[in-house]
Coordinates of C-alpha atoms in Angstrom, one line a residue:
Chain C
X1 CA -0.6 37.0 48.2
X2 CA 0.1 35.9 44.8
X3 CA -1.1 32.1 43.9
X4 CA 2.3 29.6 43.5
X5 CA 2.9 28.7 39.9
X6 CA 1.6 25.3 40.3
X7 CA -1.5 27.2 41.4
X8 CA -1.5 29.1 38.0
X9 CA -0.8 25.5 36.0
X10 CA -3.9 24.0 37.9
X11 CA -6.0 26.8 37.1
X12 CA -5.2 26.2 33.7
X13 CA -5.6 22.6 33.7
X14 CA -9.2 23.0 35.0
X15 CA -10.2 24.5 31.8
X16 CA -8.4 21.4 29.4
X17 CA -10.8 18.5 28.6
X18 CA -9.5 15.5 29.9
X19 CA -6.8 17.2 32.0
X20 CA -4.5 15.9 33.5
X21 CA -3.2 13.3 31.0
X22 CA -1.5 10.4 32.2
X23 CA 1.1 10.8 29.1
X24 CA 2.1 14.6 28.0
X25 CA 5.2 15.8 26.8
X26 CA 3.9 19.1 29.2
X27 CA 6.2 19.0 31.9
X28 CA 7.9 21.0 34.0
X29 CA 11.5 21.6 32.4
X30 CA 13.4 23.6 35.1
X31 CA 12.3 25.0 38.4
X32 CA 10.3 24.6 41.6
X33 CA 6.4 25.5 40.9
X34 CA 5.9 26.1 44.7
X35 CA 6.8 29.6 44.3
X36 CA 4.9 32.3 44.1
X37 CA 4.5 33.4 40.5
X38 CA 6.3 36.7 40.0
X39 CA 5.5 37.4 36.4
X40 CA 4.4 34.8 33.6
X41 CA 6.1 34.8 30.1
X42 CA 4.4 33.0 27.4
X43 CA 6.6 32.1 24.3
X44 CA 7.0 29.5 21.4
X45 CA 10.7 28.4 22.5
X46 CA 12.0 29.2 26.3
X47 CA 15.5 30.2 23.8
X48 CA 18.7 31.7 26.0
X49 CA 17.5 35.1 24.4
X50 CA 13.2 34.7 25.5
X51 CA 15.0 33.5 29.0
X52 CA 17.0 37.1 29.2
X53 CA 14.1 38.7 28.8
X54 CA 12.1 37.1 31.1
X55 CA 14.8 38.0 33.7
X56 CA 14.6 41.7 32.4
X57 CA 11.0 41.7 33.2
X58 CA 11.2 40.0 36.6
X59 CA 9.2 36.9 35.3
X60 CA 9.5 33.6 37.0
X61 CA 7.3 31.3 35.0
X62 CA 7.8 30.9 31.1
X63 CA 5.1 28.8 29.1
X64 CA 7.0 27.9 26.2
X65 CA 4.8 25.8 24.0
X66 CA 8.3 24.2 22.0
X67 CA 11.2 21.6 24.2
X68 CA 13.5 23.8 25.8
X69 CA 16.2 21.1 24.8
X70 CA 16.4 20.6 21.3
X71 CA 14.7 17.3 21.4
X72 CA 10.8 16.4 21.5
X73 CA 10.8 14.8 25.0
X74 CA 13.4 17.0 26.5
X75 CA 15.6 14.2 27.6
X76 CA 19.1 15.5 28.7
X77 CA 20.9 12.4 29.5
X78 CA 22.5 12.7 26.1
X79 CA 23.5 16.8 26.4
X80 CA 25.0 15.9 30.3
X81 CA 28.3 17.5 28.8
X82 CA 27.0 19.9 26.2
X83 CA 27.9 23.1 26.9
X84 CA 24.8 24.6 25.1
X85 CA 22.5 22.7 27.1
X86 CA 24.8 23.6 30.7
X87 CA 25.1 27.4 30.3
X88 CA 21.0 27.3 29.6
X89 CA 20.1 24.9 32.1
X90 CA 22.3 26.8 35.3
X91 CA 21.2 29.9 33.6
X92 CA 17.4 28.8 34.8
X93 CA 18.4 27.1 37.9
X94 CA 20.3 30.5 39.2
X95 CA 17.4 32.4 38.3
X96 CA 15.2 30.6 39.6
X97 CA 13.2 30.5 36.6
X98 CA 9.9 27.5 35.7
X99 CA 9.7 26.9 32.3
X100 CA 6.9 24.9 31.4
X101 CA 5.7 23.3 28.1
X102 CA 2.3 23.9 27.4
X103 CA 1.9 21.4 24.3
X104 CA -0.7 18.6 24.4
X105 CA -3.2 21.2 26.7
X106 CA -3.0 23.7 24.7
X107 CA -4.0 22.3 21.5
X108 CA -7.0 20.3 23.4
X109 CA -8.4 23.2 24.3
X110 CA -11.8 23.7 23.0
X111 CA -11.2 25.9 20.6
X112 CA -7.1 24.8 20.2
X113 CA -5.7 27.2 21.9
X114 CA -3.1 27.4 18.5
X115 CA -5.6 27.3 16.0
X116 CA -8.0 30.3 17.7
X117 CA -4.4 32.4 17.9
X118 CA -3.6 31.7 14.3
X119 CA -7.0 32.1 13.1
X120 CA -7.7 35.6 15.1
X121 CA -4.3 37.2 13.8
X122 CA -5.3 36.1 10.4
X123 CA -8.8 37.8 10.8
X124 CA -10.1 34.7 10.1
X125 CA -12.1 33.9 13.8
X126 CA -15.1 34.9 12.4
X127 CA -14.7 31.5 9.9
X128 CA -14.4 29.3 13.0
X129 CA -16.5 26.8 12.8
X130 CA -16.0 24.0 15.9
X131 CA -17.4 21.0 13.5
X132 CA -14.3 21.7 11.2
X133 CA -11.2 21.9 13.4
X134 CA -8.7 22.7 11.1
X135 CA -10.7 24.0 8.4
X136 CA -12.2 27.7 7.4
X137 CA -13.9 28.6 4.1
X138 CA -13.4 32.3 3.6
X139 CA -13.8 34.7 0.7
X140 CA -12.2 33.3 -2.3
X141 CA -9.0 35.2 -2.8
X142 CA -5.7 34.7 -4.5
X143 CA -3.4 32.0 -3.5
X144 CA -0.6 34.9 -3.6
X145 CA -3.1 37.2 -1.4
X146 CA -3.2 34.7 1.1
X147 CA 0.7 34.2 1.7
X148 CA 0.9 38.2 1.8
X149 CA -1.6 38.5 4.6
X150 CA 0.0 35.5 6.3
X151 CA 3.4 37.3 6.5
X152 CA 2.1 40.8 7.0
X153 CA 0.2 39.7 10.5
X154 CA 2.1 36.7 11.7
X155 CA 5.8 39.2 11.1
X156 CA 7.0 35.9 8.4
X157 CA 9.8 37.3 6.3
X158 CA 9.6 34.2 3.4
X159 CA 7.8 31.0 3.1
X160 CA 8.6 27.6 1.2
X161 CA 5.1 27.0 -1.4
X162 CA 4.2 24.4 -3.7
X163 CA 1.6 26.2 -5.9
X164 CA 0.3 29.0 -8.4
X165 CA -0.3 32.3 -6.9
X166 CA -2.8 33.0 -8.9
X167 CA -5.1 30.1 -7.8
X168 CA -8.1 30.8 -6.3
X169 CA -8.1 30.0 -2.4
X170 CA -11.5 29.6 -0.1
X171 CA -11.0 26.3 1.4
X172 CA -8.3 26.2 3.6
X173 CA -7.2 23.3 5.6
X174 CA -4.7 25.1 8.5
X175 CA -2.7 23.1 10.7
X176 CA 0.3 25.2 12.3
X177 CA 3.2 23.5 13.6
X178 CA 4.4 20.2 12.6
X179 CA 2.0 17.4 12.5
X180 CA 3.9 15.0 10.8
X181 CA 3.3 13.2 6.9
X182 CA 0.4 10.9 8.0
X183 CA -1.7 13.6 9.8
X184 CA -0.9 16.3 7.2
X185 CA -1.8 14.1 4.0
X186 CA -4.8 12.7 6.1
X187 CA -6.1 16.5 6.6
X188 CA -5.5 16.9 3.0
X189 CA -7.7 14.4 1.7
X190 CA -10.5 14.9 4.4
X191 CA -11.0 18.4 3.5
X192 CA -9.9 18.7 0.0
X193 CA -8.9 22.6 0.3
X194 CA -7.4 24.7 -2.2
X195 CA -4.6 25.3 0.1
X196 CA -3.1 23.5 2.9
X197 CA -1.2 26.2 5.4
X198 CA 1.2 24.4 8.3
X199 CA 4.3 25.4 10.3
X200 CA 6.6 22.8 8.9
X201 CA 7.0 19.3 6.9
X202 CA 9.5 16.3 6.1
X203 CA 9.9 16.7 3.4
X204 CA 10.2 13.2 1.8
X205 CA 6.0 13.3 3.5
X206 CA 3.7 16.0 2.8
X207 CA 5.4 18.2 0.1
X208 CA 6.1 15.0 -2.3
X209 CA 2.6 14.0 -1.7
X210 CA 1.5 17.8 -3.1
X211 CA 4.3 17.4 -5.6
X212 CA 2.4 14.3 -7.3
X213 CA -0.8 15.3 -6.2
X214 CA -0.3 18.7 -8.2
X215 CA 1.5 16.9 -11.3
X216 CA -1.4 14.4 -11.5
X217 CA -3.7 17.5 -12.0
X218 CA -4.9 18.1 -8.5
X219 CA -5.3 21.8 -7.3
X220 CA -4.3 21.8 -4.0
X221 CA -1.3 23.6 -2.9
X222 CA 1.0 23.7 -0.2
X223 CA 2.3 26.9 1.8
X224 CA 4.7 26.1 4.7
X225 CA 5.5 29.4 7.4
X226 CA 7.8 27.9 9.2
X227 CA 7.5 25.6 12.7
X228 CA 7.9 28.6 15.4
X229 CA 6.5 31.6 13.4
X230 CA 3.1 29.6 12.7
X231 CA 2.2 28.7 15.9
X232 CA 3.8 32.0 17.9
X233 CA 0.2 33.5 17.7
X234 CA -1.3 30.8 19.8
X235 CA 0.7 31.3 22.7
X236 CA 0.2 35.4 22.2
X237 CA -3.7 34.6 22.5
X238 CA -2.6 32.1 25.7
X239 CA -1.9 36.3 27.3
X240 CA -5.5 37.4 25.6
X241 CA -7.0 33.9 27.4
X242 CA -5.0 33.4 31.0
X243 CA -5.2 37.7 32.2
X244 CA -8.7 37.9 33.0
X245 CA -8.3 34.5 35.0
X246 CA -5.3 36.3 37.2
X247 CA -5.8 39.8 36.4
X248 CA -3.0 40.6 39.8
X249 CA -0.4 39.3 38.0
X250 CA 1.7 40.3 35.0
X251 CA 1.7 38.4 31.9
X252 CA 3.4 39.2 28.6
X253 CA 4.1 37.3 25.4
X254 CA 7.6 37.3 24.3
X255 CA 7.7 35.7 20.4
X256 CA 11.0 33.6 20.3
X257 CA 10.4 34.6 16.5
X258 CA 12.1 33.2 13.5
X259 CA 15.1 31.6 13.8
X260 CA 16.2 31.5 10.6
X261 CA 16.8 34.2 7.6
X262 CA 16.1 33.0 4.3
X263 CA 18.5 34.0 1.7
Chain G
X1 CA 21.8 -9.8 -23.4
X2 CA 21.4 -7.6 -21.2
X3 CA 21.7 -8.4 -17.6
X4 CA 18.6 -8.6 -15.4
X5 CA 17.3 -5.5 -13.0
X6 CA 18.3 -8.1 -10.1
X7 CA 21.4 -8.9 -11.8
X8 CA 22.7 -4.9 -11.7
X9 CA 21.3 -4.6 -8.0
X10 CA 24.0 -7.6 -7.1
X11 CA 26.2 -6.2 -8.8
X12 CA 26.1 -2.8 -6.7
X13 CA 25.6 -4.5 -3.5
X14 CA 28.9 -6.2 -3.8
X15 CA 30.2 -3.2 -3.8
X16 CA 28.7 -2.0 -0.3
X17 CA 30.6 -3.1 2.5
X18 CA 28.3 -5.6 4.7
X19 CA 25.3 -5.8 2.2
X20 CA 23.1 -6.8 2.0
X21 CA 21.5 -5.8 5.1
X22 CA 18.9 -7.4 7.1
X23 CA 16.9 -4.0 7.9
X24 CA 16.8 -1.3 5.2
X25 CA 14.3 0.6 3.9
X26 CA 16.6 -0.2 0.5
X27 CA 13.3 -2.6 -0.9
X28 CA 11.7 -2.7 -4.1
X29 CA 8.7 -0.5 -4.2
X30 CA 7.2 -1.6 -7.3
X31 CA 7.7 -4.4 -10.1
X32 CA 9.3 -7.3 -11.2
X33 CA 13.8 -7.2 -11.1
X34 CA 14.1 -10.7 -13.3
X35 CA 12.9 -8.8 -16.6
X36 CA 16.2 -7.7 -18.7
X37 CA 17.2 -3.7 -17.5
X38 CA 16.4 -1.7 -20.4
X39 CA 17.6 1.1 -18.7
X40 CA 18.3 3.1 -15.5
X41 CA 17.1 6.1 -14.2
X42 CA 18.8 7.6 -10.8
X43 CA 17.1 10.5 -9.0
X44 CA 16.3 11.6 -5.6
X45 CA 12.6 10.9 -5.8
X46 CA 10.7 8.9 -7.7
X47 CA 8.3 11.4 -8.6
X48 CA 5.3 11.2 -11.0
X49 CA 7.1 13.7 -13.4
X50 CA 10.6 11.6 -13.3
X51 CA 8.3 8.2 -13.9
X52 CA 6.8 9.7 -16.9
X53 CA 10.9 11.0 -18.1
X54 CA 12.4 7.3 -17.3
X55 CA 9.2 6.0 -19.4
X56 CA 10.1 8.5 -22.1
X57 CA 13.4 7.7 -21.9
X58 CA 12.6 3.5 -22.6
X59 CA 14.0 2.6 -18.4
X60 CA 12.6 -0.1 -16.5
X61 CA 14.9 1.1 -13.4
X62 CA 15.0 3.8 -11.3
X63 CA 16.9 4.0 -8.1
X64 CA 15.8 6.6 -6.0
X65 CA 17.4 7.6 -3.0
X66 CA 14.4 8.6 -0.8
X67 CA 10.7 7.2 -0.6
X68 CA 8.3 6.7 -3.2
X69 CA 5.2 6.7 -1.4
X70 CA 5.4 9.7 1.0
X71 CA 6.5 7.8 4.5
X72 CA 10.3 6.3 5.5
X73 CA 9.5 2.8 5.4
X74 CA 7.0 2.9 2.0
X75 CA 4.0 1.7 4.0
X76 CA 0.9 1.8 1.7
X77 CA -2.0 0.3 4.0
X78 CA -3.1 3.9 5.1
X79 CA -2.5 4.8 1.2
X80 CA -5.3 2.2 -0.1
X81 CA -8.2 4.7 -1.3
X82 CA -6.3 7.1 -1.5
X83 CA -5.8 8.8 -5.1
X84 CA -2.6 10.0 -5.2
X85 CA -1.1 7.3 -4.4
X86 CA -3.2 4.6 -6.7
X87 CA -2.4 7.1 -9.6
X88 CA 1.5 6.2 -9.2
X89 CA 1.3 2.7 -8.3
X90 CA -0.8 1.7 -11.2
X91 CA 1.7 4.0 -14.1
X92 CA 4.7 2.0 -12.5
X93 CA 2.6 -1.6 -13.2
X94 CA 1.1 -0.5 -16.1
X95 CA 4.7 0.0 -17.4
X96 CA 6.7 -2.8 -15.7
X97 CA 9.1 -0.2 -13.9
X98 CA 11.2 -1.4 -11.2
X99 CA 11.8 1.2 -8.2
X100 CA 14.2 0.5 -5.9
X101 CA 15.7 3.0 -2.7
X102 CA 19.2 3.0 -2.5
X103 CA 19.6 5.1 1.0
X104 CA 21.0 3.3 3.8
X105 CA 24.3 1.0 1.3
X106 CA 25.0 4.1 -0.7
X107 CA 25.6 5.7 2.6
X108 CA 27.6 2.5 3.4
X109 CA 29.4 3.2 0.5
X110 CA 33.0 4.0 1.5
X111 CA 33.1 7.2 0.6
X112 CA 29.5 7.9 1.4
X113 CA 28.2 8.2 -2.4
X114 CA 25.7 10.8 -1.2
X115 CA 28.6 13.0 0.5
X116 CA 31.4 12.3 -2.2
X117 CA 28.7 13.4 -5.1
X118 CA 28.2 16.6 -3.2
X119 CA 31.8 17.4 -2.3
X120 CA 32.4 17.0 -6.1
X121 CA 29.5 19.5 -6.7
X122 CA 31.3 21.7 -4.8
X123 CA 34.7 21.5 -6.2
X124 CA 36.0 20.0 -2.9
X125 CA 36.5 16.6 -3.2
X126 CA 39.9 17.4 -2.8
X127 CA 39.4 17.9 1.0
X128 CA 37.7 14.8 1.3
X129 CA 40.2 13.0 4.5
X130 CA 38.3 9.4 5.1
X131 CA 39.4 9.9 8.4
X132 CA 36.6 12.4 9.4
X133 CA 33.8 11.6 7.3
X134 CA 31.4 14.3 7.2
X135 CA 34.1 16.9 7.4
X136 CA 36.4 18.9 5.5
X137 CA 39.1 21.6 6.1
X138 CA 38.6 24.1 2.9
X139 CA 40.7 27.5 2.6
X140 CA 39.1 30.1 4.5
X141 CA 36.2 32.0 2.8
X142 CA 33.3 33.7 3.7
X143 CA 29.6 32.2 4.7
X144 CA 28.1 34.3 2.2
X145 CA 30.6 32.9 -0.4
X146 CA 30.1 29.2 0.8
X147 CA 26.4 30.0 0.3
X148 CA 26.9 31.6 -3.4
X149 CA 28.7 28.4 -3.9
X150 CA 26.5 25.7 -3.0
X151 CA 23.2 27.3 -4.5
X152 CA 25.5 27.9 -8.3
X153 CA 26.8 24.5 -8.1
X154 CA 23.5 22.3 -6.5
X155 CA 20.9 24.7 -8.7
X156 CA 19.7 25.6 -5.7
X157 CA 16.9 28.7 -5.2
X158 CA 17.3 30.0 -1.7
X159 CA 18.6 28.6 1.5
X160 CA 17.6 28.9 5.2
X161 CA 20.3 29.9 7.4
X162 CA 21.4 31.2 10.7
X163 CA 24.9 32.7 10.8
X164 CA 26.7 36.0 9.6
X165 CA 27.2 35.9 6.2
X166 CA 30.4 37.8 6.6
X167 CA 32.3 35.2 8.9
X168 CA 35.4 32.9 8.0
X169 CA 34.6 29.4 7.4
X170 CA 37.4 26.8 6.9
X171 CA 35.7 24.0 9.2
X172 CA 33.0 22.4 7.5
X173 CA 30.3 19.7 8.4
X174 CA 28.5 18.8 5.6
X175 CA 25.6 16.5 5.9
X176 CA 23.3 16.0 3.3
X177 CA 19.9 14.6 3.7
X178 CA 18.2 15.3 7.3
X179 CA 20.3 13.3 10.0
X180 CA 18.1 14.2 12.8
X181 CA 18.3 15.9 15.7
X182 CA 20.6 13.5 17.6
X183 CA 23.1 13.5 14.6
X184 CA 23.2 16.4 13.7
X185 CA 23.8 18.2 17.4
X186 CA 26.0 15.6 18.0
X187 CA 28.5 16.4 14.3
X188 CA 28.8 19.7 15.5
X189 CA 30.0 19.1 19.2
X190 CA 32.4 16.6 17.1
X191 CA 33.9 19.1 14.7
X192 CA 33.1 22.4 16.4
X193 CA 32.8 23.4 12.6
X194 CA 32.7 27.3 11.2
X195 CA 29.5 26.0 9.4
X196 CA 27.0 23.2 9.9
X197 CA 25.6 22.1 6.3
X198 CA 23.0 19.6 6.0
X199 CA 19.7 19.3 3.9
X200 CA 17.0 19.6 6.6
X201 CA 16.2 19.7 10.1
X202 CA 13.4 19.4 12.9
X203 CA 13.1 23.0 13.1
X204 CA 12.5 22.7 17.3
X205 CA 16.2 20.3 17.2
X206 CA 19.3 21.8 15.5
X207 CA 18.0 24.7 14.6
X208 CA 17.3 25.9 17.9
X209 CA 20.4 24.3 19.1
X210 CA 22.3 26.6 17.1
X211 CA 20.5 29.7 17.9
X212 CA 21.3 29.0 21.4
X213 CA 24.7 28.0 21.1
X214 CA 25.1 31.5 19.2
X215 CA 23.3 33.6 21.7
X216 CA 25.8 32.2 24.2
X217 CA 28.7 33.3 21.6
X218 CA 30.0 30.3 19.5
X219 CA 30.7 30.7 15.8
X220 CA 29.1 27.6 14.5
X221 CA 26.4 28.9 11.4
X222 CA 24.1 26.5 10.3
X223 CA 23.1 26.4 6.4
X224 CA 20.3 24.5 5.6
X225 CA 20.3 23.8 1.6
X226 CA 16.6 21.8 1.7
X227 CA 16.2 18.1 1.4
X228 CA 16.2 17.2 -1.8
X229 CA 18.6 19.3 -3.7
X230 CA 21.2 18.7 -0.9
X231 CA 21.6 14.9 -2.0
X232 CA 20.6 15.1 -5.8
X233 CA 24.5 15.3 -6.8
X234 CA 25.3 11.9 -4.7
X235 CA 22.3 10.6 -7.0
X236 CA 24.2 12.0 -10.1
X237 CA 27.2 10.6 -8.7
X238 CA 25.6 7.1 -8.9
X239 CA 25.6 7.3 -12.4
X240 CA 29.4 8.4 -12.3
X241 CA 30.3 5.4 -10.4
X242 CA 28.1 2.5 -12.4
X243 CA 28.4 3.7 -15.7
X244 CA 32.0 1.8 -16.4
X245 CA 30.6 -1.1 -14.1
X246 CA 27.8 -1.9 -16.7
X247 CA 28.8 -0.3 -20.3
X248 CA 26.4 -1.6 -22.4
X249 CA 23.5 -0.2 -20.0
X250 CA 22.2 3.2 -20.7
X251 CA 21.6 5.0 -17.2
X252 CA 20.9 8.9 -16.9
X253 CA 20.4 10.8 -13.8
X254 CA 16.6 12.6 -13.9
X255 CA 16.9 15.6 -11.1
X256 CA 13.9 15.3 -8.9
X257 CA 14.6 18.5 -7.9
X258 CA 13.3 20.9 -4.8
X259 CA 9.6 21.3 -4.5
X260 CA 9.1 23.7 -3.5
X261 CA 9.8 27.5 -4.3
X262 CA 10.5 30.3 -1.8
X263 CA 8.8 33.8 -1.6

């Protein structure tokens, strides 16, 4: 008999420090977790296109680490007559589908769950060091190096970069997703890197603070990858951590990918 | 004799309907506005490198449209020790500049100063309608050519979009500057445009909201120009529209510019 979903979310939970939290934005978005779980999709964004697939494969649980509606606490209220958010939402509800955000846990993991992900497609795990969350010193290398790997293994087609590419690199400060000006410039100054790698910026925060920083004579630069791309390797290595803990049931990551094309 | 720094910022408030305002992150972020203007600078951001031009240029002014000191409301508590920040705030004492934001009454401005600057970039003023701010009607051309358009006529490197380059657009929202999520998603259920336009997003807000929207077969593209450059001509525009108001006053407009570069 397979475990419910909510079965599977407290399984999980039981290996979060501090879990549950009293405030999380990890909620249950659509759904009834006292199913049995058919088939778990992990995924950056629960998009319309990562929710077809699901159906395709017979999943009823997605773990999407991003809101499913286009806003950071995933209130509706506002969308009750959008048709974007209608056609997605009934689209769940008919299917019978649990999407859950797995935000806050993830990235309290010990190792973040995000970080590890990131880090092990880079080839960088080896670098981890649990003192330094958020920072690696690896061989020195090319600032330009380092953006080409970066795209090669994480599938990024272009990133945004305040730097020279011919700068030497070996402390890096990486924090994927978007952790906001105060957090970003306050990594920056703790771990004076050569480079400081994230998903995505303001940016009237972070990349006018490298701006100046850079113009005043400073050597750190700036390489943004864009918000769903850096952080889609986290929830890959969510399939690498969660299989052996259920090895009965079928898990599969499905990147929502890049949804943008840079021209 | 020249007219004092507070003197000119009267001057421009009487032209903003219900200025001044009681909340607005339009403050003075450095220096004294009784000393005698010796001369204006406008830009987008008060960078280091467009300090050291208005201090070339002999101006004690420079009205910047977006922060200073890399946050929206210019707090500098959690900037105390650190570098970066000192390193500015002493070159504007040390040479008696005055910076002042002009965001929220140039965007009171009716027209918007930001949009109107960029419409007349773009060679479309002549669709402005002040009936439906944030939208014009513009004869029917392709995304790709809208595109071609705005980066020849903003200076503008690359773009992020999601779309088909090769569909009609006639129905544009233009919105400079990053609205947020709640604006933004909310413009485009107003205008149901061909094209969304704006300078930046939360990439896990509109974005995804219009990957959605497309997957479920609406038209709307979205064109994402980048923060900066996407207001710089409502900045140049400011110059435009105070120039005949003060005569004797020379003011030039110092393109912040993007920061980043793409690759």
């Amino acid at each position: 008999m397979a475990p419910t979903i909510r079965q599977v979310m407290d399984l999980i939970l039981a290996e979060i420090p501090g879990a549950p939290f009293k405030q999380t934005v990890d909620t249950i978005k659509s759904g009834n977790p006292d199913q049995p779980v058919k088939g778990i999709v992990t995924t950056m964004f629960a998009t319309d296109a990562v929710i077809d697939q699901a159906i395709r494969e017979g999943a009823n649980f997605i773990i999407a680490h991003e809101p499913t509606f286009y806003n950071h606490l995933d209130e509706t209220e506002w969308l009750a007559d959008d048709k974007v958010y209608r056609y997605k939402k009934e689209k769940l509800e008919a299917h019978g589908i649990v999407v859950w955000r797995f935000h806050d846990y993830w990235h309290s993991h010990r190792p973040d769950g995000i970080s590890m992900g990131v880090l092990t497609s880079l080839g960088w795990e080896k670098y981890y060091d649990a003192s330094t969350p958020g920072f690696v010193v690896v061989p020195s290398t090319s600032l330009g190096a380092i953006i080409d790997l970066a795209k090669k293994k994480m599938d990024i087609e272009k990133v945004k970069m305040i730097g020279d590419l011919s700068q030497s690199c070996s402390r890096i400060a990486i924090s994927p997703g978007a952790g906001g000006g105060k957090s970003q410039i306050g990594s920056i100054n703790r771990w004076k890197p050569d480079v400081f790698i994230c998903g995505e910026v303001n940016e009237w925060e972070t990349a006018e603070y490298i701006r100046d920083a850079r113009y005043q004579g400073e050597k750190t630069a700036l390489v943004v990858l864009g918000h769903s791309v850096s952080e889609e390797p986290g929830m890959q290595w969510l399939v690498t951590w969660l299989q052996p803990k259920l090895p009965g049931v079928k898990m599969t990551h499905v990147p929502s990918g890049d949804a943008f094309k840079t021209i």
